[in-house]
Amino acid sequence: QELIMKKYLFSFLFLILSLSLFAQNQLTLNEAVSIALQKNSTLIKQKNNLSSRKADVKSAYGNLIPSLGLSGNWNWQRIDDDGGSQTDFFGNEVNLPPSTAFSRSYSAGLGGSVTLFDGLSNYANISRSENNLEAAEYDVQRIKQDIVYSTSDLYYTALNASELLKVREDNVKYNEKLFETIREKNKLGSVAIADVYSQEVQLGNAQLALIEAKNNYEKSIDNLLDYLSLDILEDYELVNPYAGSNEVEDFTAEFEDLETLVDVALNNRFDYKSQKLIVESAYDGITSAQGGLFPRLTGNYSFGGSSTNIPDIFNRRVLSASLSLSIPIFSNFNTEANIQSAKVSAKNAEEDLTVLERKIKMEISSAYLNLQALKQALDVSSKNVVAAGERRKINTERYNLGSGTILDVLQADKDYTDAVRNNIDVKFQYYSAKDALVNALGKLDFNNYEE
């Protein structure tokens, strides 16, 4: 008895420890999205690019400010002359002895320049850099929304596989129990041996389906963990956010008509806002390129001094200011080429905006119709589960009473399992479809996951 008590105590402690360790690896949907927003490589690189865009804005404003630089110079010189003779002004020959001469000088100066007029190119560059920065910020926000949706979709896929695995496990248990019942009946002579063989095949098929379901579940979990940059060798338990709810919420009631949804998307989509700014930036590029057709006026200024001794370097001071006017007459067609290239970029940006608008409309239409179709399919599949369950129960009872055949039981069991599996598939597709439509509208919230 003492041995039995120790055995139960050990089993209890092992169960508690297992539950404790298992709870540490629970992963909720909110936690998964939060992790993805922290570790997604594309998002990290896009955020890094923002610093470059900010530097471009600062540089564009800097072109309006006078430049200033400090310079210094030191010069040392030695001249060796071997001497010789030369003729003076009167024609007399004069001998010059060998000589060596040294000289050194120091100079320092402060100066710079400022662009007074360049055909408004500098102002166009400021506008272009600001638009590019704002567009990049919109891109970051759109990437975050896509990450939320992708994480949710992978999470639902894994949950779906988990639920299907449970269905296969229950089906194996059902068929094991039925196999034992039929085998006992065969021993009593109430059913033929053929029924035992038929059920044995059914049980084998159920066990194979269980292995396949387990494999699919492991793959879906690995895909989710890999997307989250987590260790796929760790064990995680996913938490169904809709667990405990007997009825699935009607998400279709949250959305208006298709035309209204398109307007909402065009007002909210960050990628659409970003592309509109890219179009504006492209036209700023045209203005900047056209600046090459206008004269360029530059102001220059400097202050400095020079001496053979450092303490006396500013005894002789030079202050200067000048204006420089450059008038383009012929630039080897480079200016014309730059303008044409900028115009082409603007036209391509407008075309990209048009294509994106069509794409958004298609995404809204597809997601909206898909959500409605899945809601109807979910209603039908839920009814099919109830009906198939009743048929399986009835056929099993008829077989036990001797008025039914084993084939009816096997077919009813298959129909019920397929109905349950289809209901689970449609349910999680419905959840994902709702997120897909919200994401297509540009309204998928990511702020709550970043806290």
Coordinates of C-alpha atoms in Angstrom, one line a residue:
Q1 CA 0.0 0.0 0.0
E2 CA 2.9 2.3 0.8
L3 CA 4.4 1.6 -2.6
I4 CA 1.1 2.4 -4.3
M5 CA 0.9 5.7 -2.4
K6 CA 4.4 6.7 -3.4
K7 CA 3.5 5.8 -7.0
Y8 CA 0.4 8.1 -6.9
L9 CA 2.4 10.8 -5.3
F10 CA 5.1 10.6 -7.9
S11 CA 2.5 10.7 -10.7
F12 CA 0.9 13.7 -9.1
L13 CA 4.1 15.6 -8.8
F14 CA 5.1 14.7 -12.3
L15 CA 1.7 16.0 -13.6
I16 CA 2.0 19.3 -11.7
L17 CA 5.6 19.8 -13.0
S18 CA 4.5 19.0 -16.6
L19 CA 1.6 21.4 -16.3
S20 CA 3.9 24.1 -15.0
L21 CA 6.4 23.7 -17.8
F22 CA 3.6 23.5 -20.3
A23 CA 2.0 26.7 -19.1
Q24 CA 5.3 28.5 -19.5
N25 CA 5.1 27.8 -23.3
Q26 CA 1.6 29.0 -23.9
L27 CA 1.4 31.5 -26.8
T28 CA -1.6 33.7 -27.2
L29 CA -2.5 35.5 -30.4
N30 CA -1.7 38.9 -28.9
E31 CA 1.7 37.7 -27.8
A32 CA 2.4 36.2 -31.2
V33 CA 1.6 39.5 -32.9
S34 CA 3.6 41.5 -30.4
I35 CA 6.7 39.3 -31.0
A36 CA 6.3 39.6 -34.7
L37 CA 6.2 43.4 -34.6
Q38 CA 9.5 43.3 -32.6
K39 CA 11.4 40.8 -34.6
N40 CA 10.2 41.1 -38.2
S41 CA 13.2 41.7 -40.4
T42 CA 11.4 43.7 -43.1
L43 CA 10.0 46.1 -40.5
I44 CA 13.3 46.5 -38.8
K45 CA 15.1 47.4 -42.1
Q46 CA 12.3 49.8 -43.0
K47 CA 12.6 51.6 -39.7
N48 CA 16.3 51.8 -40.3
N49 CA 15.7 53.5 -43.6
L50 CA 13.7 56.2 -41.9
S51 CA 16.9 57.6 -40.4
S52 CA 18.3 58.0 -43.9
R53 CA 15.1 59.8 -45.0
K54 CA 15.3 62.2 -42.0
A55 CA 18.9 62.9 -42.9
D56 CA 17.8 63.8 -46.5
V57 CA 15.3 66.3 -45.1
K58 CA 18.0 67.9 -42.9
S59 CA 20.4 68.1 -45.8
A60 CA 17.7 69.7 -48.1
Y61 CA 17.1 72.5 -45.5
G62 CA 20.9 72.8 -45.1
N63 CA 21.2 73.8 -48.7
L64 CA 19.5 77.1 -47.8
I65 CA 22.0 77.9 -45.1
P66 CA 25.4 79.5 -45.8
S67 CA 28.2 77.1 -45.6
L68 CA 31.2 77.8 -43.4
G69 CA 34.7 76.3 -43.4
L70 CA 38.0 76.8 -41.7
S71 CA 41.3 76.4 -43.5
G72 CA 45.0 76.7 -42.6
N73 CA 48.2 76.4 -44.6
W74 CA 51.9 76.1 -43.8
N75 CA 54.5 76.4 -46.4
W76 CA 58.3 75.8 -46.2
Q77 CA 60.8 76.3 -49.0
R78 CA 64.5 76.0 -49.5
I79 CA 66.4 77.2 -52.6
D80 CA 70.0 76.0 -53.3
D81 CA 71.9 78.0 -55.9
D82 CA 75.3 76.7 -57.1
G83 CA 76.3 80.2 -58.2
G84 CA 77.7 81.2 -61.7
S85 CA 78.1 84.3 -63.8
Q86 CA 75.7 86.6 -65.5
T87 CA 75.8 89.8 -67.5
D88 CA 74.6 93.0 -66.0
F89 CA 72.8 95.9 -67.7
F90 CA 76.1 97.4 -68.8
G91 CA 77.4 94.2 -70.3
N92 CA 79.8 93.4 -67.6
E93 CA 80.2 89.9 -66.4
V94 CA 79.4 89.4 -62.8
N95 CA 80.2 86.3 -60.8
L96 CA 77.6 85.0 -58.3
P97 CA 78.7 82.9 -55.4
P98 CA 76.8 79.7 -54.2
S99 CA 73.8 80.5 -51.9
T100 CA 71.1 78.8 -49.9
A101 CA 67.8 80.6 -49.1
F102 CA 65.0 79.4 -46.7
S103 CA 61.5 80.7 -46.5
R104 CA 58.3 79.7 -44.6
S105 CA 54.8 81.1 -44.3
Y106 CA 51.6 80.6 -42.4
S107 CA 48.0 81.4 -43.4
A108 CA 44.6 80.8 -41.9
G109 CA 41.1 81.7 -43.2
L110 CA 37.4 81.3 -42.6
G111 CA 34.9 81.4 -45.4
G112 CA 32.1 79.8 -47.3
S113 CA 29.3 80.3 -49.8
V114 CA 25.5 80.5 -50.0
T115 CA 23.2 79.7 -52.9
L116 CA 21.0 82.8 -53.5
F117 CA 19.1 81.4 -56.5
D118 CA 19.2 78.1 -58.3
G119 CA 15.8 78.1 -60.2
L120 CA 14.0 77.0 -57.0
S121 CA 15.7 73.6 -57.1
N122 CA 16.6 73.8 -53.4
Y123 CA 12.9 74.4 -52.4
A124 CA 11.8 71.6 -54.6
N125 CA 14.3 69.3 -53.0
I126 CA 13.0 70.2 -49.5
S127 CA 9.5 69.3 -50.6
R128 CA 10.6 66.1 -52.2
S129 CA 12.6 64.9 -49.2
E130 CA 9.7 65.7 -46.8
N131 CA 7.3 63.7 -49.0
N132 CA 9.7 60.8 -49.2
L133 CA 10.0 60.8 -45.4
E134 CA 6.3 60.9 -44.9
A135 CA 5.8 58.1 -47.5
A136 CA 8.4 56.0 -45.7
E137 CA 6.6 56.5 -42.4
Y138 CA 3.4 55.3 -44.1
D139 CA 5.2 52.3 -45.5
V140 CA 6.3 51.4 -41.9
Q141 CA 2.7 51.5 -40.7
R142 CA 1.4 49.4 -43.6
I143 CA 4.1 46.8 -43.0
K144 CA 2.9 46.7 -39.4
Q145 CA -0.6 46.0 -40.5
D146 CA 0.5 43.3 -42.9
I147 CA 2.5 41.7 -40.0
V148 CA -0.6 41.7 -37.8
Y149 CA -2.6 40.0 -40.5
S150 CA 0.1 37.5 -41.5
T151 CA 0.7 36.5 -37.9
S152 CA -3.0 36.1 -37.3
D153 CA -3.4 34.0 -40.5
L154 CA -0.5 31.7 -39.5
Y155 CA -1.9 31.5 -35.9
Y156 CA -5.3 30.5 -37.2
T157 CA -3.8 27.9 -39.6
A158 CA -2.0 26.3 -36.6
L159 CA -5.1 26.4 -34.5
N160 CA -7.0 24.9 -37.3
A161 CA -4.5 22.1 -37.6
S162 CA -4.7 21.6 -33.8
E163 CA -8.4 21.2 -33.8
L164 CA -8.3 18.8 -36.8
L165 CA -5.7 16.8 -34.8
K166 CA -8.2 16.5 -32.0
V167 CA -10.9 15.3 -34.4
R168 CA -8.6 12.6 -35.7
E169 CA -7.7 11.5 -32.2
D170 CA -11.4 11.3 -31.2
N171 CA -12.1 9.4 -34.4
V172 CA -9.3 6.8 -33.6
K173 CA -10.8 6.3 -30.2
Y174 CA -14.3 5.9 -31.6
N175 CA -13.0 3.3 -34.1
E176 CA -11.0 1.5 -31.5
K177 CA -14.0 1.2 -29.3
L178 CA -16.2 0.1 -32.3
F179 CA -13.5 -2.5 -33.3
E180 CA -13.5 -4.0 -29.8
T181 CA -17.3 -4.1 -29.9
I182 CA -17.5 -5.8 -33.3
R183 CA -14.8 -8.3 -32.4
E184 CA -16.6 -9.3 -29.2
K185 CA -19.8 -9.7 -31.2
N186 CA -18.0 -11.9 -33.6
K187 CA -16.8 -14.1 -30.8
L188 CA -20.4 -14.5 -29.7
G189 CA -21.4 -15.3 -33.3
S190 CA -23.7 -12.3 -33.8
V191 CA -21.7 -10.7 -36.6
A192 CA -19.6 -12.1 -39.5
I193 CA -15.8 -12.0 -39.5
A194 CA -16.0 -9.8 -42.5
D195 CA -17.3 -7.0 -40.3
V196 CA -14.3 -7.4 -38.1
Y197 CA -12.0 -7.0 -41.1
S198 CA -13.9 -4.0 -42.4
Q199 CA -13.7 -2.2 -39.1
E200 CA -10.0 -3.1 -38.8
V201 CA -9.4 -1.4 -42.1
Q202 CA -11.4 1.6 -41.0
L203 CA -9.4 1.8 -37.8
G204 CA -6.1 1.6 -39.8
N205 CA -7.2 4.4 -42.0
A206 CA -8.2 6.5 -39.0
Q207 CA -4.7 5.9 -37.5
L208 CA -3.0 6.9 -40.8
A209 CA -5.2 10.0 -40.9
L210 CA -4.1 10.8 -37.3
I211 CA -0.5 10.6 -38.3
E212 CA -1.1 12.9 -41.2
A213 CA -3.0 15.4 -39.1
K214 CA -0.2 15.4 -36.5
N215 CA 2.4 16.0 -39.3
N216 CA 0.3 18.9 -40.6
Y217 CA 0.0 20.4 -37.1
E218 CA 3.8 20.2 -36.6
K219 CA 4.4 21.9 -39.9
S220 CA 1.9 24.7 -39.2
I221 CA 3.4 25.3 -35.8
D222 CA 6.9 25.4 -37.3
N223 CA 5.8 27.9 -39.9
L224 CA 4.3 30.2 -37.2
L225 CA 7.4 30.0 -34.9
D226 CA 9.8 30.6 -37.9
Y227 CA 7.8 33.7 -38.8
L228 CA 8.1 34.9 -35.2
S229 CA 11.8 34.1 -35.2
L230 CA 11.3 31.7 -32.3
D231 CA 13.0 28.3 -31.7
I232 CA 11.0 25.6 -33.6
L233 CA 12.4 23.0 -31.2
E234 CA 10.5 24.5 -28.3
D235 CA 7.0 23.3 -27.5
Y236 CA 4.2 25.9 -27.5
E237 CA 0.5 25.6 -26.8
L238 CA -1.7 27.9 -28.8
V239 CA -4.7 29.5 -27.1
N240 CA -7.9 29.7 -29.1
P241 CA -9.1 33.3 -28.7
Y242 CA -12.7 32.2 -29.5
A243 CA -12.7 29.2 -27.1
G244 CA -15.8 28.9 -25.0
S245 CA -18.0 30.6 -27.5
N246 CA -20.8 28.4 -28.7
E247 CA -21.8 30.6 -31.6
V248 CA -19.6 32.3 -34.1
E249 CA -20.1 36.1 -34.3
D250 CA -21.6 37.5 -37.5
F251 CA -18.7 39.7 -38.7
T252 CA -20.6 40.6 -41.9
A253 CA -22.8 43.0 -39.9
E254 CA -19.7 45.2 -39.2
F255 CA -19.2 46.2 -42.8
E256 CA -21.2 48.5 -45.2
D257 CA -21.8 48.1 -48.9
L258 CA -19.0 47.5 -51.3
E259 CA -18.8 51.0 -52.6
T260 CA -18.6 52.5 -49.2
L261 CA -15.9 50.0 -48.2
V262 CA -13.7 51.1 -51.2
D263 CA -14.0 54.8 -50.2
V264 CA -13.0 53.8 -46.6
A265 CA -10.0 51.9 -47.9
L266 CA -8.8 54.8 -50.1
N267 CA -9.0 57.1 -47.1
N268 CA -7.2 54.8 -44.7
R269 CA -4.7 52.6 -46.6
F270 CA -1.2 53.7 -45.7
D271 CA 0.3 52.3 -48.9
Y272 CA -2.2 54.4 -51.0
K273 CA -1.3 57.5 -49.0
S274 CA 2.4 56.7 -49.5
Q275 CA 2.0 56.3 -53.2
K276 CA 0.2 59.7 -53.5
L277 CA 3.2 61.3 -51.7
I278 CA 5.6 59.5 -54.1
V279 CA 3.7 61.1 -57.0
E280 CA 4.1 64.6 -55.4
S281 CA 7.7 63.9 -54.8
A282 CA 8.1 62.9 -58.5
Y283 CA 6.7 66.3 -59.6
D284 CA 9.1 68.0 -57.2
G285 CA 11.8 66.2 -59.1
I286 CA 10.7 67.9 -62.3
T287 CA 10.9 71.3 -60.7
S288 CA 14.3 70.5 -59.4
A289 CA 15.5 69.4 -62.8
Q290 CA 14.1 72.5 -64.5
G291 CA 16.2 74.6 -62.1
G292 CA 19.1 73.8 -64.5
L293 CA 17.6 76.1 -67.1
F294 CA 17.9 79.2 -64.9
P295 CA 20.9 81.3 -63.9
R296 CA 22.6 80.3 -60.6
L297 CA 23.6 83.1 -58.2
T298 CA 26.1 82.2 -55.5
G299 CA 27.5 84.4 -52.8
N300 CA 31.1 83.8 -51.5
Y301 CA 32.8 85.3 -48.4
S302 CA 36.1 84.8 -46.6
F303 CA 38.3 86.2 -43.9
G304 CA 42.0 85.3 -43.4
G305 CA 45.5 86.4 -42.9
S306 CA 49.1 85.2 -43.6
S307 CA 52.6 85.8 -42.1
T308 CA 56.0 84.2 -41.8
N309 CA 55.4 84.0 -38.1
I310 CA 52.4 82.4 -36.4
P311 CA 52.0 85.2 -33.8
D312 CA 51.8 87.8 -36.6
I313 CA 49.4 85.7 -38.8
F314 CA 46.5 88.2 -38.5
N315 CA 48.7 91.4 -38.7
R316 CA 47.7 91.4 -42.3
R317 CA 44.0 90.7 -42.7
V318 CA 42.0 90.0 -45.8
L319 CA 38.2 90.3 -45.9
S320 CA 36.5 89.5 -49.1
A321 CA 33.0 89.1 -50.5
S322 CA 31.8 88.2 -54.0
L323 CA 28.9 87.3 -56.1
S324 CA 29.0 84.6 -58.7
L325 CA 26.5 84.4 -61.5
S326 CA 26.4 81.3 -63.7
I327 CA 24.1 81.4 -66.8
P328 CA 23.6 78.1 -68.6
I329 CA 23.8 78.4 -72.3
F330 CA 24.6 74.9 -73.5
S331 CA 24.9 71.9 -71.1
N332 CA 25.4 69.2 -73.6
F333 CA 21.7 68.3 -73.4
N334 CA 22.2 67.1 -69.8
T335 CA 19.6 69.4 -68.4
E336 CA 17.0 68.4 -71.0
A337 CA 17.8 64.7 -70.2
N338 CA 17.3 65.3 -66.5
I339 CA 14.0 67.0 -67.1
Q340 CA 12.7 64.2 -69.3
S341 CA 13.8 61.6 -66.9
A342 CA 12.0 63.4 -64.1
K343 CA 8.8 63.6 -66.2
V344 CA 9.0 59.9 -66.9
S345 CA 9.3 59.2 -63.2
A346 CA 6.3 61.3 -62.5
K347 CA 4.2 59.5 -65.1
N348 CA 5.3 56.1 -63.8
A349 CA 4.4 57.1 -60.3
E350 CA 0.9 58.2 -61.4
E351 CA 0.5 54.8 -63.2
D352 CA 1.6 53.0 -60.1
L353 CA -1.0 54.9 -58.1
T354 CA -3.7 53.9 -60.6
V355 CA -2.6 50.3 -60.5
L356 CA -2.6 50.4 -56.7
E357 CA -6.2 51.9 -56.7
R358 CA -7.4 49.0 -58.9
K359 CA -5.6 46.5 -56.7
I360 CA -7.3 47.9 -53.6
K361 CA -10.7 47.7 -55.2
M362 CA -10.1 44.1 -56.1
E363 CA -8.8 43.2 -52.6
I364 CA -11.9 44.8 -51.0
S365 CA -14.3 43.1 -53.4
S366 CA -12.6 39.7 -53.0
A367 CA -12.3 39.9 -49.2
Y368 CA -15.9 41.2 -48.8
L369 CA -17.4 38.4 -51.0
N370 CA -15.2 35.8 -49.4
L371 CA -16.3 36.8 -45.9
Q372 CA -20.0 36.6 -46.9
A373 CA -19.6 33.3 -48.7
L374 CA -17.7 31.8 -45.7
K375 CA -20.4 33.0 -43.3
Q376 CA -23.0 31.1 -45.3
A377 CA -20.7 28.1 -45.6
L378 CA -20.2 28.2 -41.8
D379 CA -24.0 28.1 -41.2
V380 CA -24.4 25.1 -43.5
S381 CA -21.4 23.2 -42.2
S382 CA -22.6 23.7 -38.6
K383 CA -26.0 22.1 -39.5
N384 CA -24.2 19.3 -41.4
V385 CA -22.2 18.4 -38.2
V386 CA -25.4 18.0 -36.3
A387 CA -27.1 16.0 -39.0
A388 CA -24.0 13.8 -39.6
G389 CA -23.7 13.1 -35.9
E390 CA -27.3 12.0 -35.7
R391 CA -26.9 9.7 -38.7
R392 CA -23.8 8.1 -37.2
K393 CA -25.6 7.6 -33.9
I394 CA -28.7 6.1 -35.6
N395 CA -26.6 3.8 -37.9
T396 CA -24.5 2.6 -35.0
E397 CA -27.6 1.8 -32.9
R398 CA -29.2 0.0 -35.9
Y399 CA -26.1 -2.0 -36.3
N400 CA -26.0 -2.9 -32.7
L401 CA -29.6 -4.1 -32.9
G402 CA -28.8 -6.2 -36.0
S403 CA -30.9 -4.2 -38.5
G404 CA -28.0 -2.3 -40.1
T405 CA -24.8 -3.1 -41.9
I406 CA -21.3 -2.4 -41.0
L407 CA -20.9 -0.4 -44.3
D408 CA -23.7 2.0 -43.2
V409 CA -21.8 2.5 -39.9
L410 CA -18.4 3.1 -41.6
Q411 CA -19.9 5.5 -44.1
A412 CA -21.8 7.4 -41.4
D413 CA -18.6 7.7 -39.4
K414 CA -16.7 9.0 -42.4
D415 CA -19.4 11.5 -43.2
Y416 CA -19.4 12.8 -39.6
T417 CA -15.7 13.1 -39.4
D418 CA -15.6 15.0 -42.8
A419 CA -18.4 17.3 -41.6
V420 CA -16.6 18.1 -38.4
R421 CA -13.3 18.7 -40.3
N422 CA -15.1 20.9 -42.8
N423 CA -16.8 22.9 -40.1
I424 CA -13.4 23.6 -38.4
D425 CA -11.8 24.6 -41.7
V426 CA -14.5 27.0 -42.6
K427 CA -14.6 28.5 -39.1
F428 CA -10.9 29.4 -39.1
Q429 CA -11.1 30.6 -42.7
Y430 CA -13.9 32.8 -41.6
Y431 CA -11.8 34.3 -38.8
S432 CA -8.9 34.9 -41.2
A433 CA -11.2 36.3 -43.8
K434 CA -12.5 38.9 -41.4
D435 CA -8.9 40.0 -40.6
A436 CA -8.2 40.1 -44.4
L437 CA -11.1 42.5 -45.0
V438 CA -10.1 44.7 -42.1
N439 CA -6.5 44.8 -43.4
A440 CA -7.7 45.5 -46.9
L441 CA -9.6 48.5 -45.5
G442 CA -6.4 49.8 -43.9
K443 CA -8.1 49.6 -40.4
L444 CA -6.2 46.7 -38.8
D445 CA -4.9 48.1 -35.5
F446 CA -1.3 47.4 -34.5
N447 CA -0.9 50.0 -31.7
N448 CA -2.3 47.8 -28.9
Y449 CA 0.4 45.1 -29.7
E450 CA 3.3 47.6 -29.3
E451 CA 2.6 48.6 -25.7

